[in-house]
PDB file of C-alpha atoms and ligand atoms in Angstrom:
ATOM      1  CA  UNK A   1      70.939  84.263 122.480  1.00  0.00           C
ATOM      2  CA  UNK A   2      71.154  87.014 125.051  1.00  0.00           C
ATOM      3  CA  UNK A   3      74.248  88.709 125.372  1.00  0.00           C
ATOM      4  CA  UNK A   4      74.920  90.518 128.656  1.00  0.00           C
ATOM      5  CA  UNK A   5      78.449  91.974 128.004  1.00  0.00           C
ATOM      6  CA  UNK A   6      79.533  90.114 131.204  1.00  0.00           C
ATOM      7  CA  UNK A   7      83.275  90.015 130.107  1.00  0.00           C
ATOM      8  CA  UNK A   8      83.383  93.627 129.142  1.00  0.00           C
ATOM      9  CA  UNK A   9      87.159  94.514 129.077  1.00  0.00           C
ATOM     10  CA  UNK A  10      88.175  91.080 130.078  1.00  0.00           C
ATOM     11  CA  UNK A  11      91.279  89.689 128.514  1.00  0.00           C
ATOM     12  CA  UNK A  12      91.002  86.189 127.360  1.00  0.00           C
ATOM     13  CA  UNK A  13      93.578  83.689 125.947  1.00  0.00           C
ATOM     14  CA  UNK A  14      92.024  80.645 123.704  1.00  0.00           C
ATOM     15  CA  UNK A  15      94.357  78.198 122.518  1.00  0.00           C
ATOM     16  CA  UNK A  16      92.961  75.976 119.671  1.00  0.00           C
ATOM     17  CA  UNK A  17      91.069  78.925 118.737  1.00  0.00           C
ATOM     18  CA  UNK A  18      91.169  78.772 114.982  1.00  0.00           C
ATOM     19  CA  UNK A  19      88.358  76.046 114.637  1.00  0.00           C
ATOM     20  CA  UNK A  20      85.938  74.038 116.192  1.00  0.00           C
ATOM     21  CA  UNK A  21      85.164  74.425 119.964  1.00  0.00           C
ATOM     22  CA  UNK A  22      87.989  77.060 120.475  1.00  0.00           C
ATOM     23  CA  UNK A  23      86.489  79.250 117.827  1.00  0.00           C
ATOM     24  CA  UNK A  24      83.174  78.851 119.220  1.00  0.00           C
ATOM     25  CA  UNK A  25      84.538  80.221 122.666  1.00  0.00           C
ATOM     26  CA  UNK A  26      86.186  83.279 120.746  1.00  0.00           C
ATOM     27  CA  UNK A  27      83.387  84.323 118.982  1.00  0.00           C
ATOM     28  CA  UNK A  28      80.956  84.080 122.346  1.00  0.00           C
ATOM     29  CA  UNK A  29      83.726  85.977 124.230  1.00  0.00           C
ATOM     30  CA  UNK A  30      84.002  88.663 121.714  1.00  0.00           C
ATOM     31  CA  UNK A  31      80.106  88.852 121.593  1.00  0.00           C
ATOM     32  CA  UNK A  32      80.300  89.359 125.532  1.00  0.00           C
ATOM     33  CA  UNK A  33      82.906  92.251 125.314  1.00  0.00           C
ATOM     34  CA  UNK A  34      86.259  90.718 125.765  1.00  0.00           C
ATOM     35  CA  UNK A  35      89.481  91.031 124.213  1.00  0.00           C
ATOM     36  CA  UNK A  36      90.936  87.898 122.778  1.00  0.00           C
ATOM     37  CA  UNK A  37      94.356  86.520 121.983  1.00  0.00           C
ATOM     38  CA  UNK A  38      93.550  83.110 119.879  1.00  0.00           C
ATOM     39  CA  UNK A  39      96.527  80.652 119.724  1.00  0.00           C
ATOM     40  CA  UNK A  40      96.863  78.205 117.064  1.00  0.00           C
ATOM     41  CA  UNK A  41      99.345  76.366 114.718  1.00  0.00           C
ATOM     42  CA  UNK A  42      96.855  77.160 111.695  1.00  0.00           C
ATOM     43  CA  UNK A  43      98.418  80.688 111.031  1.00  0.00           C
ATOM     44  CA  UNK A  44      96.494  81.081 108.018  1.00  0.00           C
ATOM     45  CA  UNK A  45      93.180  80.697 109.426  1.00  0.00           C
ATOM     46  CA  UNK A  46      94.057  82.958 112.426  1.00  0.00           C
ATOM     47  CA  UNK A  47      94.955  85.730 109.777  1.00  0.00           C
ATOM     48  CA  UNK A  48      91.543  85.365 108.002  1.00  0.00           C
ATOM     49  CA  UNK A  49      90.021  85.849 111.659  1.00  0.00           C
ATOM     50  CA  UNK A  50      92.083  88.737 112.379  1.00  0.00           C
ATOM     51  CA  UNK A  51      90.806  90.401 109.134  1.00  0.00           C
ATOM     52  CA  UNK A  52      86.989  89.518 110.005  1.00  0.00           C
ATOM     53  CA  UNK A  53      86.943  90.021 113.604  1.00  0.00           C
ATOM     54  CA  UNK A  54      88.334  93.533 114.440  1.00  0.00           C
ATOM     55  CA  UNK A  55      90.533  94.998 116.946  1.00  0.00           C
ATOM     56  CA  UNK A  56      89.689  93.256 120.007  1.00  0.00           C
ATOM     57  CA  UNK A  57      90.994  90.016 118.483  1.00  0.00           C
ATOM     58  CA  UNK A  58      94.484  88.919 117.910  1.00  0.00           C
ATOM     59  CA  UNK A  59      95.828  85.761 116.479  1.00  0.00           C
ATOM     60  CA  UNK A  60      99.055  84.502 117.533  1.00  0.00           C
ATOM     61  CA  UNK A  61     100.770  81.489 115.905  1.00  0.00           C
ATOM     62  CA  UNK A  62     101.505  79.231 118.966  1.00  0.00           C
ATOM     63  CA  UNK A  63     102.537  75.588 119.321  1.00  0.00           C
ATOM     64  CA  UNK A  64     101.249  74.569 122.860  1.00  0.00           C
ATOM     65  CA  UNK A  65     103.606  71.915 123.147  1.00  0.00           C
ATOM     66  CA  UNK A  66     106.384  74.484 123.156  1.00  0.00           C
ATOM     67  CA  UNK A  67     107.201  76.114 126.168  1.00  0.00           C
ATOM     68  CA  UNK A  68     108.954  79.383 124.957  1.00  0.00           C
ATOM     69  CA  UNK A  69     105.796  79.863 122.426  1.00  0.00           C
ATOM     70  CA  UNK A  70     103.200  79.396 125.259  1.00  0.00           C
ATOM     71  CA  UNK A  71     105.048  81.999 127.663  1.00  0.00           C
ATOM     72  CA  UNK A  72     105.120  84.404 124.827  1.00  0.00           C
ATOM     73  CA  UNK A  73     101.388  83.854 124.492  1.00  0.00           C
ATOM     74  CA  UNK A  74     100.551  84.738 127.780  1.00  0.00           C
ATOM     75  CA  UNK A  75     102.914  87.901 127.550  1.00  0.00           C
ATOM     76  CA  UNK A  76     101.308  88.881 124.274  1.00  0.00           C
ATOM     77  CA  UNK A  77      97.823  88.962 125.864  1.00  0.00           C
ATOM     78  CA  UNK A  78      99.369  91.636 128.448  1.00  0.00           C
ATOM     79  CA  UNK A  79     101.350  93.444 126.084  1.00  0.00           C
ATOM     80  CA  UNK A  80      98.442  94.052 123.598  1.00  0.00           C
ATOM     81  CA  UNK A  81      95.162  94.189 126.088  1.00  0.00           C
ATOM     82  CA  UNK A  82      96.999  95.202 129.504  1.00  0.00           C
ATOM     83  CA  UNK A  83      96.219  92.094 131.414  1.00  0.00           C
ATOM     84  CA  UNK A  84      95.120  88.465 131.503  1.00  0.00           C
ATOM     85  CA  UNK A  85      91.987  87.410 133.189  1.00  0.00           C
ATOM     86  CA  UNK A  86      90.533  84.421 131.438  1.00  0.00           C
ATOM     87  CA  UNK A  87      91.994  81.333 129.667  1.00  0.00           C
ATOM     88  CA  UNK A  88      90.642  78.482 127.650  1.00  0.00           C
ATOM     89  CA  UNK A  89      92.795  75.916 126.979  1.00  0.00           C
ATOM     90  CA  UNK A  90      91.259  73.859 123.985  1.00  0.00           C
ATOM     91  CA  UNK A  91      94.025  72.741 121.361  1.00  0.00           C
ATOM     92  CA  UNK A  92      94.015  69.073 120.916  1.00  0.00           C
ATOM     93  CA  UNK A  93      94.012  66.178 118.495  1.00  0.00           C
ATOM     94  CA  UNK A  94      95.004  62.412 118.603  1.00  0.00           C
ATOM     95  CA  UNK A  95      96.582  59.886 116.824  1.00  0.00           C
ATOM     96  CA  UNK A  96      94.556  56.503 117.111  1.00  0.00           C
ATOM     97  CA  UNK A  97      95.982  53.069 117.537  1.00  0.00           C
ATOM     98  CA  UNK A  98      95.429  49.912 119.983  1.00  0.00           C
ATOM     99  CA  UNK A  99      97.880  49.911 122.869  1.00  0.00           C
ATOM    100  CA  UNK A 100      99.850  46.792 121.173  1.00  0.00           C
ATOM    101  CA  UNK A 101     100.323  48.872 117.839  1.00  0.00           C
ATOM    102  CA  UNK A 102     100.577  52.222 118.745  1.00  0.00           C
ATOM    103  CA  UNK A 103     103.834  53.693 118.245  1.00  0.00           C
ATOM    104  CA  UNK A 104     105.804  55.811 120.553  1.00  0.00           C
ATOM    105  CA  UNK A 105     105.821  58.715 118.424  1.00  0.00           C
ATOM    106  CA  UNK A 106     101.872  58.606 118.199  1.00  0.00           C
ATOM    107  CA  UNK A 107     101.661  58.114 121.814  1.00  0.00           C
ATOM    108  CA  UNK A 108     103.743  61.301 122.378  1.00  0.00           C
ATOM    109  CA  UNK A 109     102.011  63.452 119.773  1.00  0.00           C
ATOM    110  CA  UNK A 110      98.751  62.865 121.523  1.00  0.00           C
ATOM    111  CA  UNK A 111      99.852  63.001 124.999  1.00  0.00           C
ATOM    112  CA  UNK A 112     102.227  66.111 124.407  1.00  0.00           C
ATOM    113  CA  UNK A 113      99.541  68.174 122.760  1.00  0.00           C
ATOM    114  CA  UNK A 114      96.480  67.222 124.693  1.00  0.00           C
ATOM    115  CA  UNK A 115      98.325  66.897 128.320  1.00  0.00           C
ATOM    116  CA  UNK A 116     101.599  68.766 128.335  1.00  0.00           C
ATOM    117  CA  UNK A 117     100.288  71.489 126.109  1.00  0.00           C
ATOM    118  CA  UNK A 118      97.506  72.242 129.108  1.00  0.00           C
ATOM    119  CA  UNK A 119     100.117  72.085 131.455  1.00  0.00           C
ATOM    120  CA  UNK A 120     102.373  74.583 129.781  1.00  0.00           C
ATOM    121  CA  UNK A 121      99.392  76.759 129.108  1.00  0.00           C
ATOM    122  CA  UNK A 122      98.301  76.838 132.790  1.00  0.00           C
ATOM    123  CA  UNK A 123     101.675  77.573 133.850  1.00  0.00           C
ATOM    124  CA  UNK A 124     102.141  80.691 131.962  1.00  0.00           C
ATOM    125  CA  UNK A 125      98.625  81.612 132.115  1.00  0.00           C
ATOM    126  CA  UNK A 126      98.403  81.598 135.919  1.00  0.00           C
ATOM    127  CA  UNK A 127     101.590  83.396 136.215  1.00  0.00           C
ATOM    128  CA  UNK A 128     100.439  86.481 134.215  1.00  0.00           C
ATOM    129  CA  UNK A 129      97.076  86.123 135.738  1.00  0.00           C
ATOM    130  CA  UNK A 130      98.539  86.454 139.395  1.00  0.00           C
ATOM    131  CA  UNK A 131      99.890  89.627 138.400  1.00  0.00           C
ATOM    132  CA  UNK A 132      96.191  91.041 137.984  1.00  0.00           C
ATOM    133  CA  UNK A 133      94.728  89.751 141.077  1.00  0.00           C
ATOM    134  CA  UNK A 134      93.538  86.372 139.796  1.00  0.00           C
ATOM    135  CA  UNK A 135      91.633  84.944 137.138  1.00  0.00           C
ATOM    136  CA  UNK A 136      89.828  81.919 135.710  1.00  0.00           C
ATOM    137  CA  UNK A 137      90.965  78.839 133.655  1.00  0.00           C
ATOM    138  CA  UNK A 138      89.060  76.602 131.785  1.00  0.00           C
ATOM    139  CA  UNK A 139      90.531  73.239 130.293  1.00  0.00           C
ATOM    140  CA  UNK A 140      88.890  71.122 127.497  1.00  0.00           C
ATOM    141  CA  UNK A 141      88.781  67.635 128.597  1.00  0.00           C
ATOM    142  CA  UNK A 142      86.526  64.991 127.219  1.00  0.00           C
ATOM    143  CA  UNK A 143      83.981  62.402 128.173  1.00  0.00           C
ATOM    144  CA  UNK A 144      86.912  60.122 127.452  1.00  0.00           C
ATOM    145  CA  UNK A 145      88.341  61.552 130.868  1.00  0.00           C
ATOM    146  CA  UNK A 146      86.143  58.792 132.111  1.00  0.00           C
ATOM    147  CA  UNK A 147      85.070  56.557 129.334  1.00  0.00           C
ATOM    148  CA  UNK A 148      87.743  54.324 127.435  1.00  0.00           C
ATOM    149  CA  UNK A 149      87.462  54.407 123.649  1.00  0.00           C
ATOM    150  CA  UNK A 150      88.709  51.613 121.681  1.00  0.00           C
ATOM    151  CA  UNK A 151      92.140  52.476 119.812  1.00  0.00           C
ATOM    152  CA  UNK A 152      92.110  55.617 122.180  1.00  0.00           C
ATOM    153  CA  UNK A 153      94.308  54.944 124.892  1.00  0.00           C
ATOM    154  CA  UNK A 154      96.746  57.689 124.297  1.00  0.00           C
ATOM    155  CA  UNK A 155      93.956  60.219 123.990  1.00  0.00           C
ATOM    156  CA  UNK A 156      91.782  58.938 126.674  1.00  0.00           C
ATOM    157  CA  UNK A 157      94.882  58.723 129.156  1.00  0.00           C
ATOM    158  CA  UNK A 158      95.789  62.533 128.236  1.00  0.00           C
ATOM    159  CA  UNK A 159      92.212  63.935 128.926  1.00  0.00           C
ATOM    160  CA  UNK A 160      91.935  61.607 132.087  1.00  0.00           C
ATOM    161  CA  UNK A 161      95.083  63.750 132.890  1.00  0.00           C
ATOM    162  CA  UNK A 162      93.963  66.863 132.095  1.00  0.00           C
ATOM    163  CA  UNK A 163      91.032  66.377 134.391  1.00  0.00           C
ATOM    164  CA  UNK A 164      93.345  65.969 137.410  1.00  0.00           C
ATOM    165  CA  UNK A 165      95.729  68.671 136.219  1.00  0.00           C
ATOM    166  CA  UNK A 166      92.573  70.639 136.603  1.00  0.00           C
ATOM    167  CA  UNK A 167      91.956  69.778 140.152  1.00  0.00           C
ATOM    168  CA  UNK A 168      95.578  70.110 140.974  1.00  0.00           C
ATOM    169  CA  UNK A 169      95.740  73.693 139.574  1.00  0.00           C
ATOM    170  CA  UNK A 170      92.399  74.361 141.282  1.00  0.00           C
ATOM    171  CA  UNK A 171      94.177  73.303 144.747  1.00  0.00           C
ATOM    172  CA  UNK A 172      97.394  75.161 144.114  1.00  0.00           C
ATOM    173  CA  UNK A 173      95.869  78.267 142.415  1.00  0.00           C
ATOM    174  CA  UNK A 174      93.193  79.131 145.070  1.00  0.00           C
ATOM    175  CA  UNK A 175      95.636  81.228 147.050  1.00  0.00           C
ATOM    176  CA  UNK A 176      96.066  83.381 143.976  1.00  0.00           C
ATOM    177  CA  UNK A 177      92.221  83.635 143.221  1.00  0.00           C
ATOM    178  CA  UNK A 178      92.303  81.771 140.275  1.00  0.00           C
ATOM    179  CA  UNK A 179      89.845  79.168 139.406  1.00  0.00           C
ATOM    180  CA  UNK A 180      90.374  76.182 137.267  1.00  0.00           C
ATOM    181  CA  UNK A 181      87.539  73.866 135.856  1.00  0.00           C
ATOM    182  CA  UNK A 182      87.255  71.493 133.160  1.00  0.00           C
ATOM    183  CA  UNK A 183      84.584  71.118 130.449  1.00  0.00           C
ATOM    184  CA  UNK A 184      84.014  67.347 129.236  1.00  0.00           C
ATOM    185  CA  UNK A 185      82.533  67.441 125.878  1.00  0.00           C
ATOM    186  CA  UNK A 186      80.611  64.611 124.442  1.00  0.00           C
ATOM    187  CA  UNK A 187      80.582  64.294 120.419  1.00  0.00           C
ATOM    188  CA  UNK A 188      81.009  67.610 118.723  1.00  0.00           C
ATOM    189  CA  UNK A 189      80.579  68.410 115.170  1.00  0.00           C
ATOM    190  CA  UNK A 190      83.983  69.761 114.143  1.00  0.00           C
ATOM    191  CA  UNK A 191      86.668  69.603 111.832  1.00  0.00           C
ATOM    192  CA  UNK A 192      88.307  66.721 114.369  1.00  0.00           C
ATOM    193  CA  UNK A 193      85.289  64.606 113.999  1.00  0.00           C
ATOM    194  CA  UNK A 194      84.220  65.380 110.427  1.00  0.00           C
ATOM    195  CA  UNK A 195      85.761  62.173 108.926  1.00  0.00           C
ATOM    196  CA  UNK A 196      84.150  59.821 111.655  1.00  0.00           C
ATOM    197  CA  UNK A 197      80.592  61.480 111.393  1.00  0.00           C
ATOM    198  CA  UNK A 198      80.799  61.307 107.418  1.00  0.00           C
ATOM    199  CA  UNK A 199      80.978  57.407 107.942  1.00  0.00           C
ATOM    200  CA  UNK A 200      77.352  56.479 107.966  1.00  0.00           C
ATOM    201  CA  UNK A 201      78.028  53.175 109.965  1.00  0.00           C
ATOM    202  CA  UNK A 202      80.107  54.969 112.575  1.00  0.00           C
ATOM    203  CA  UNK A 203      77.486  57.811 112.757  1.00  0.00           C
ATOM    204  CA  UNK A 204      74.943  55.307 113.433  1.00  0.00           C
ATOM    205  CA  UNK A 205      77.164  53.468 116.008  1.00  0.00           C
ATOM    206  CA  UNK A 206      77.486  56.884 118.055  1.00  0.00           C
ATOM    207  CA  UNK A 207      73.764  57.723 117.780  1.00  0.00           C
ATOM    208  CA  UNK A 208      73.013  54.425 119.326  1.00  0.00           C
ATOM    209  CA  UNK A 209      74.680  55.357 122.420  1.00  0.00           C
ATOM    210  CA  UNK A 210      73.940  59.012 122.653  1.00  0.00           C
ATOM    211  CA  UNK A 211      70.586  59.650 124.252  1.00  0.00           C
ATOM    212  CA  UNK A 212      70.212  63.154 122.643  1.00  0.00           C
ATOM    213  CA  UNK A 213      70.650  61.388 119.174  1.00  0.00           C
ATOM    214  CA  UNK A 214      72.850  64.169 117.766  1.00  0.00           C
ATOM    215  CA  UNK A 215      76.193  65.733 117.969  1.00  0.00           C
ATOM    216  CA  UNK A 216      76.622  69.063 119.666  1.00  0.00           C
ATOM    217  CA  UNK A 217      77.587  72.078 117.554  1.00  0.00           C
ATOM    218  CA  UNK A 218      80.745  73.901 118.652  1.00  0.00           C
ATOM    219  CA  UNK A 219      78.926  76.770 119.871  1.00  0.00           C
ATOM    220  CA  UNK A 220      77.098  74.619 122.468  1.00  0.00           C
ATOM    221  CA  UNK A 221      80.437  74.173 124.308  1.00  0.00           C
ATOM    222  CA  UNK A 222      80.945  77.961 124.546  1.00  0.00           C
ATOM    223  CA  UNK A 223      78.010  78.686 126.741  1.00  0.00           C
ATOM    224  CA  UNK A 224      79.153  76.067 129.544  1.00  0.00           C
ATOM    225  CA  UNK A 225      82.835  77.089 129.104  1.00  0.00           C
ATOM    226  CA  UNK A 226      81.904  80.735 129.633  1.00  0.00           C
ATOM    227  CA  UNK A 227      79.589  80.101 132.687  1.00  0.00           C
ATOM    228  CA  UNK A 228      82.712  78.451 134.416  1.00  0.00           C
ATOM    229  CA  UNK A 229      84.837  81.491 133.651  1.00  0.00           C
ATOM    230  CA  UNK A 230      82.013  83.956 134.869  1.00  0.00           C
ATOM    231  CA  UNK A 231      81.039  85.456 138.037  1.00  0.00           C
ATOM    232  CA  UNK A 232      78.179  83.038 138.649  1.00  0.00           C
ATOM    233  CA  UNK A 233      80.706  80.239 138.923  1.00  0.00           C
ATOM    234  CA  UNK A 234      82.568  82.255 141.553  1.00  0.00           C
ATOM    235  CA  UNK A 235      82.774  79.550 144.189  1.00  0.00           C
ATOM    236  CA  UNK A 236      83.294  76.753 141.463  1.00  0.00           C
ATOM    237  CA  UNK A 237      87.014  75.409 141.101  1.00  0.00           C
ATOM    238  CA  UNK A 238      88.295  71.969 140.408  1.00  0.00           C
ATOM    239  CA  UNK A 239      84.939  70.892 138.851  1.00  0.00           C
ATOM    240  CA  UNK A 240      84.135  68.862 135.781  1.00  0.00           C
ATOM    241  CA  UNK A 241      81.145  69.695 133.718  1.00  0.00           C
ATOM    242  CA  UNK A 242      80.031  67.099 131.125  1.00  0.00           C
ATOM    243  CA  UNK A 243      78.413  68.471 128.124  1.00  0.00           C
ATOM    244  CA  UNK A 244      77.365  65.384 126.304  1.00  0.00           C
ATOM    245  CA  UNK A 245      73.740  65.121 125.594  1.00  0.00           C
ATOM    246  CA  UNK A 246      73.462  62.697 128.497  1.00  0.00           C
ATOM    247  CA  UNK A 247      76.048  60.340 126.672  1.00  0.00           C
ATOM    248  CA  UNK A 248      77.821  59.844 129.871  1.00  0.00           C
ATOM    249  CA  UNK A 249      74.709  57.781 131.176  1.00  0.00           C
ATOM    250  CA  UNK A 250      75.325  55.043 128.523  1.00  0.00           C
ATOM    251  CA  UNK A 251      78.702  54.257 127.307  1.00  0.00           C
ATOM    252  CA  UNK A 252      80.886  54.553 124.309  1.00  0.00           C
ATOM    253  CA  UNK A 253      80.047  52.366 121.109  1.00  0.00           C
ATOM    254  CA  UNK A 254      82.118  49.228 120.364  1.00  0.00           C
ATOM    255  CA  UNK A 255      84.706  50.790 117.829  1.00  0.00           C
ATOM    256  CA  UNK A 256      86.376  47.435 117.356  1.00  0.00           C
ATOM    257  CA  UNK A 257      84.093  46.631 114.720  1.00  0.00           C
ATOM    258  CA  UNK A 258      85.355  49.512 112.579  1.00  0.00           C
ATOM    259  CA  UNK A 259      89.208  48.629 113.101  1.00  0.00           C
TER     260      UNK A 259
HETATM  261  N1  NAD B 301      85.178  67.222 118.785  1.00  0.00           N
HETATM  262  C1  NAD B 301      84.913  66.340 119.597  1.00  0.00           C
HETATM  263  O1  NAD B 301      83.923  65.297 119.485  1.00  0.00           O
HETATM  264  C2  NAD B 301      85.393  66.651 121.135  1.00  0.00           C
HETATM  265  C3  NAD B 301      84.826  65.850 122.051  1.00  0.00           C
HETATM  266  C4  NAD B 301      85.622  65.877 123.436  1.00  0.00           C
HETATM  267  C5  NAD B 301      86.578  66.736 123.408  1.00  0.00           C
HETATM  268  N2  NAD B 301      87.172  67.421 122.513  1.00  0.00           N
HETATM  269  C6  NAD B 301      88.448  68.243 122.534  1.00  0.00           C
HETATM  270  O2  NAD B 301      87.931  69.771 122.215  1.00  0.00           O
HETATM  271  C7  NAD B 301      89.242  70.526 121.797  1.00  0.00           C
HETATM  272  C8  NAD B 301      88.833  70.923 120.597  1.00  0.00           C
HETATM  273  O3  NAD B 301      88.580  70.041 119.639  1.00  0.00           O
HETATM  274  P1  NAD B 301      87.729  70.354 118.204  1.00  0.00           P
HETATM  275  O4  NAD B 301      86.866  69.399 117.997  1.00  0.00           O
HETATM  276  O5  NAD B 301      87.261  71.846 118.024  1.00  0.00           O
HETATM  277  O6  NAD B 301      88.929  70.146 117.079  1.00  0.00           O
HETATM  278  P2  NAD B 301      89.317  71.001 116.036  1.00  0.00           P
HETATM  279  O7  NAD B 301      90.452  70.223 115.189  1.00  0.00           O
HETATM  280  O8  NAD B 301      88.310  71.714 115.311  1.00  0.00           O
HETATM  281  O9  NAD B 301      90.117  72.356 116.734  1.00  0.00           O
HETATM  282  C9  NAD B 301      91.399  72.137 117.253  1.00  0.00           C
HETATM  283  C10 NAD B 301      92.255  73.195 117.161  1.00  0.00           C
HETATM  284  O10 NAD B 301      93.470  73.022 117.701  1.00  0.00           O
HETATM  285  C11 NAD B 301      94.785  73.389 116.806  1.00  0.00           C
HETATM  286  N3  NAD B 301      95.771  72.571 117.409  1.00  0.00           N
HETATM  287  C12 NAD B 301      96.228  71.694 116.955  1.00  0.00           C
HETATM  288  N4  NAD B 301      97.564  71.498 117.409  1.00  0.00           N
HETATM  289  C13 NAD B 301      97.794  72.474 118.142  1.00  0.00           C
HETATM  290  C14 NAD B 301      99.123  72.928 118.696  1.00  0.00           C
HETATM  291  N5  NAD B 301     100.216  71.911 119.045  1.00  0.00           N
HETATM  292  N6  NAD B 301      99.120  74.127 119.426  1.00  0.00           N
HETATM  293  C15 NAD B 301      98.124  74.713 119.152  1.00  0.00           C
HETATM  294  N7  NAD B 301      96.940  74.873 118.466  1.00  0.00           N
HETATM  295  C16 NAD B 301      96.906  73.542 117.941  1.00  0.00           C
HETATM  296  C17 NAD B 301      94.319  73.120 115.594  1.00  0.00           C
HETATM  297  O11 NAD B 301      94.741  73.820 114.589  1.00  0.00           O
HETATM  298  C18 NAD B 301      92.656  73.271 115.363  1.00  0.00           C
HETATM  299  O12 NAD B 301      92.437  74.798 115.050  1.00  0.00           O
HETATM  300  C19 NAD B 301      90.258  69.279 121.834  1.00  0.00           C
HETATM  301  O13 NAD B 301      91.054  69.466 123.002  1.00  0.00           O
HETATM  302  C20 NAD B 301      89.410  67.889 121.787  1.00  0.00           C
HETATM  303  O14 NAD B 301      90.052  66.851 122.201  1.00  0.00           O
HETATM  304  C21 NAD B 301      86.590  67.464 121.116  1.00  0.00           C
END
């Protein structure tokens, strides 16, 4: 890997930055010269990372479904490091259930975290970015923005929403010189998917469908995410980049057999 220092002295916020894809983005941003504020509900992990990662990193306990906390997150980046230029909205998780059985609480949990959380983050990140002449926002959606998943209606609907929120943001924020794009990961080996991938039958069902025959590592989401945030993507806004080992060409496995 060649690091070019292309984000030297830029200030970034990463939600969900304590784990998985978010942490992969944090590590790459630091390696490329940025200052990073990672937001997560996992306070203990944030503290461990602060001890490891040095002075260009701050961890802030933040629930992305809580507007005042998200507002404070964007303000903290400016207070600690002097501006806000880049944001990666990664925090997400899901509660599964077929539509006829899914509780209102499980729907709300998933849609609030995966969709409202991105809305609130974009709102307050962009308000700060405007003050510094613009910036770039990258939202983590999913292959499931396009492809349904058995017992995944809340998640797939929220992720489809993230893609449209990205496009709407790109439309509205262009006048403020803020670009907004989405990454649509396929299967990524992270704590979120660990229990699924430990089941050998489920693992095999995924591999039948994924042409690359493997899950991505979280770091493999960082490169494409940073590309969209970089000057190389200066004329890219409202785009969705599938990063899925060609999975979008085949389709989701039939998960009903595991229910
Ligand atoms: N892993 C995959 O296969 C995959 C595929 C497509 C999309 N995604 C998406 O990528 C994103 C990251 O997933 P991951 O695989 O890295 O999972 P992960 O569980 O490793 O990381 C998610 C992080 O979000 C944090 N988080 C949860 N709720 C939060 C909240 N309310 N406020 C702030 N932080 C919160 C968690 O503590 C965790 O650190 C999610 O949006 C997920 O939907 C993942």
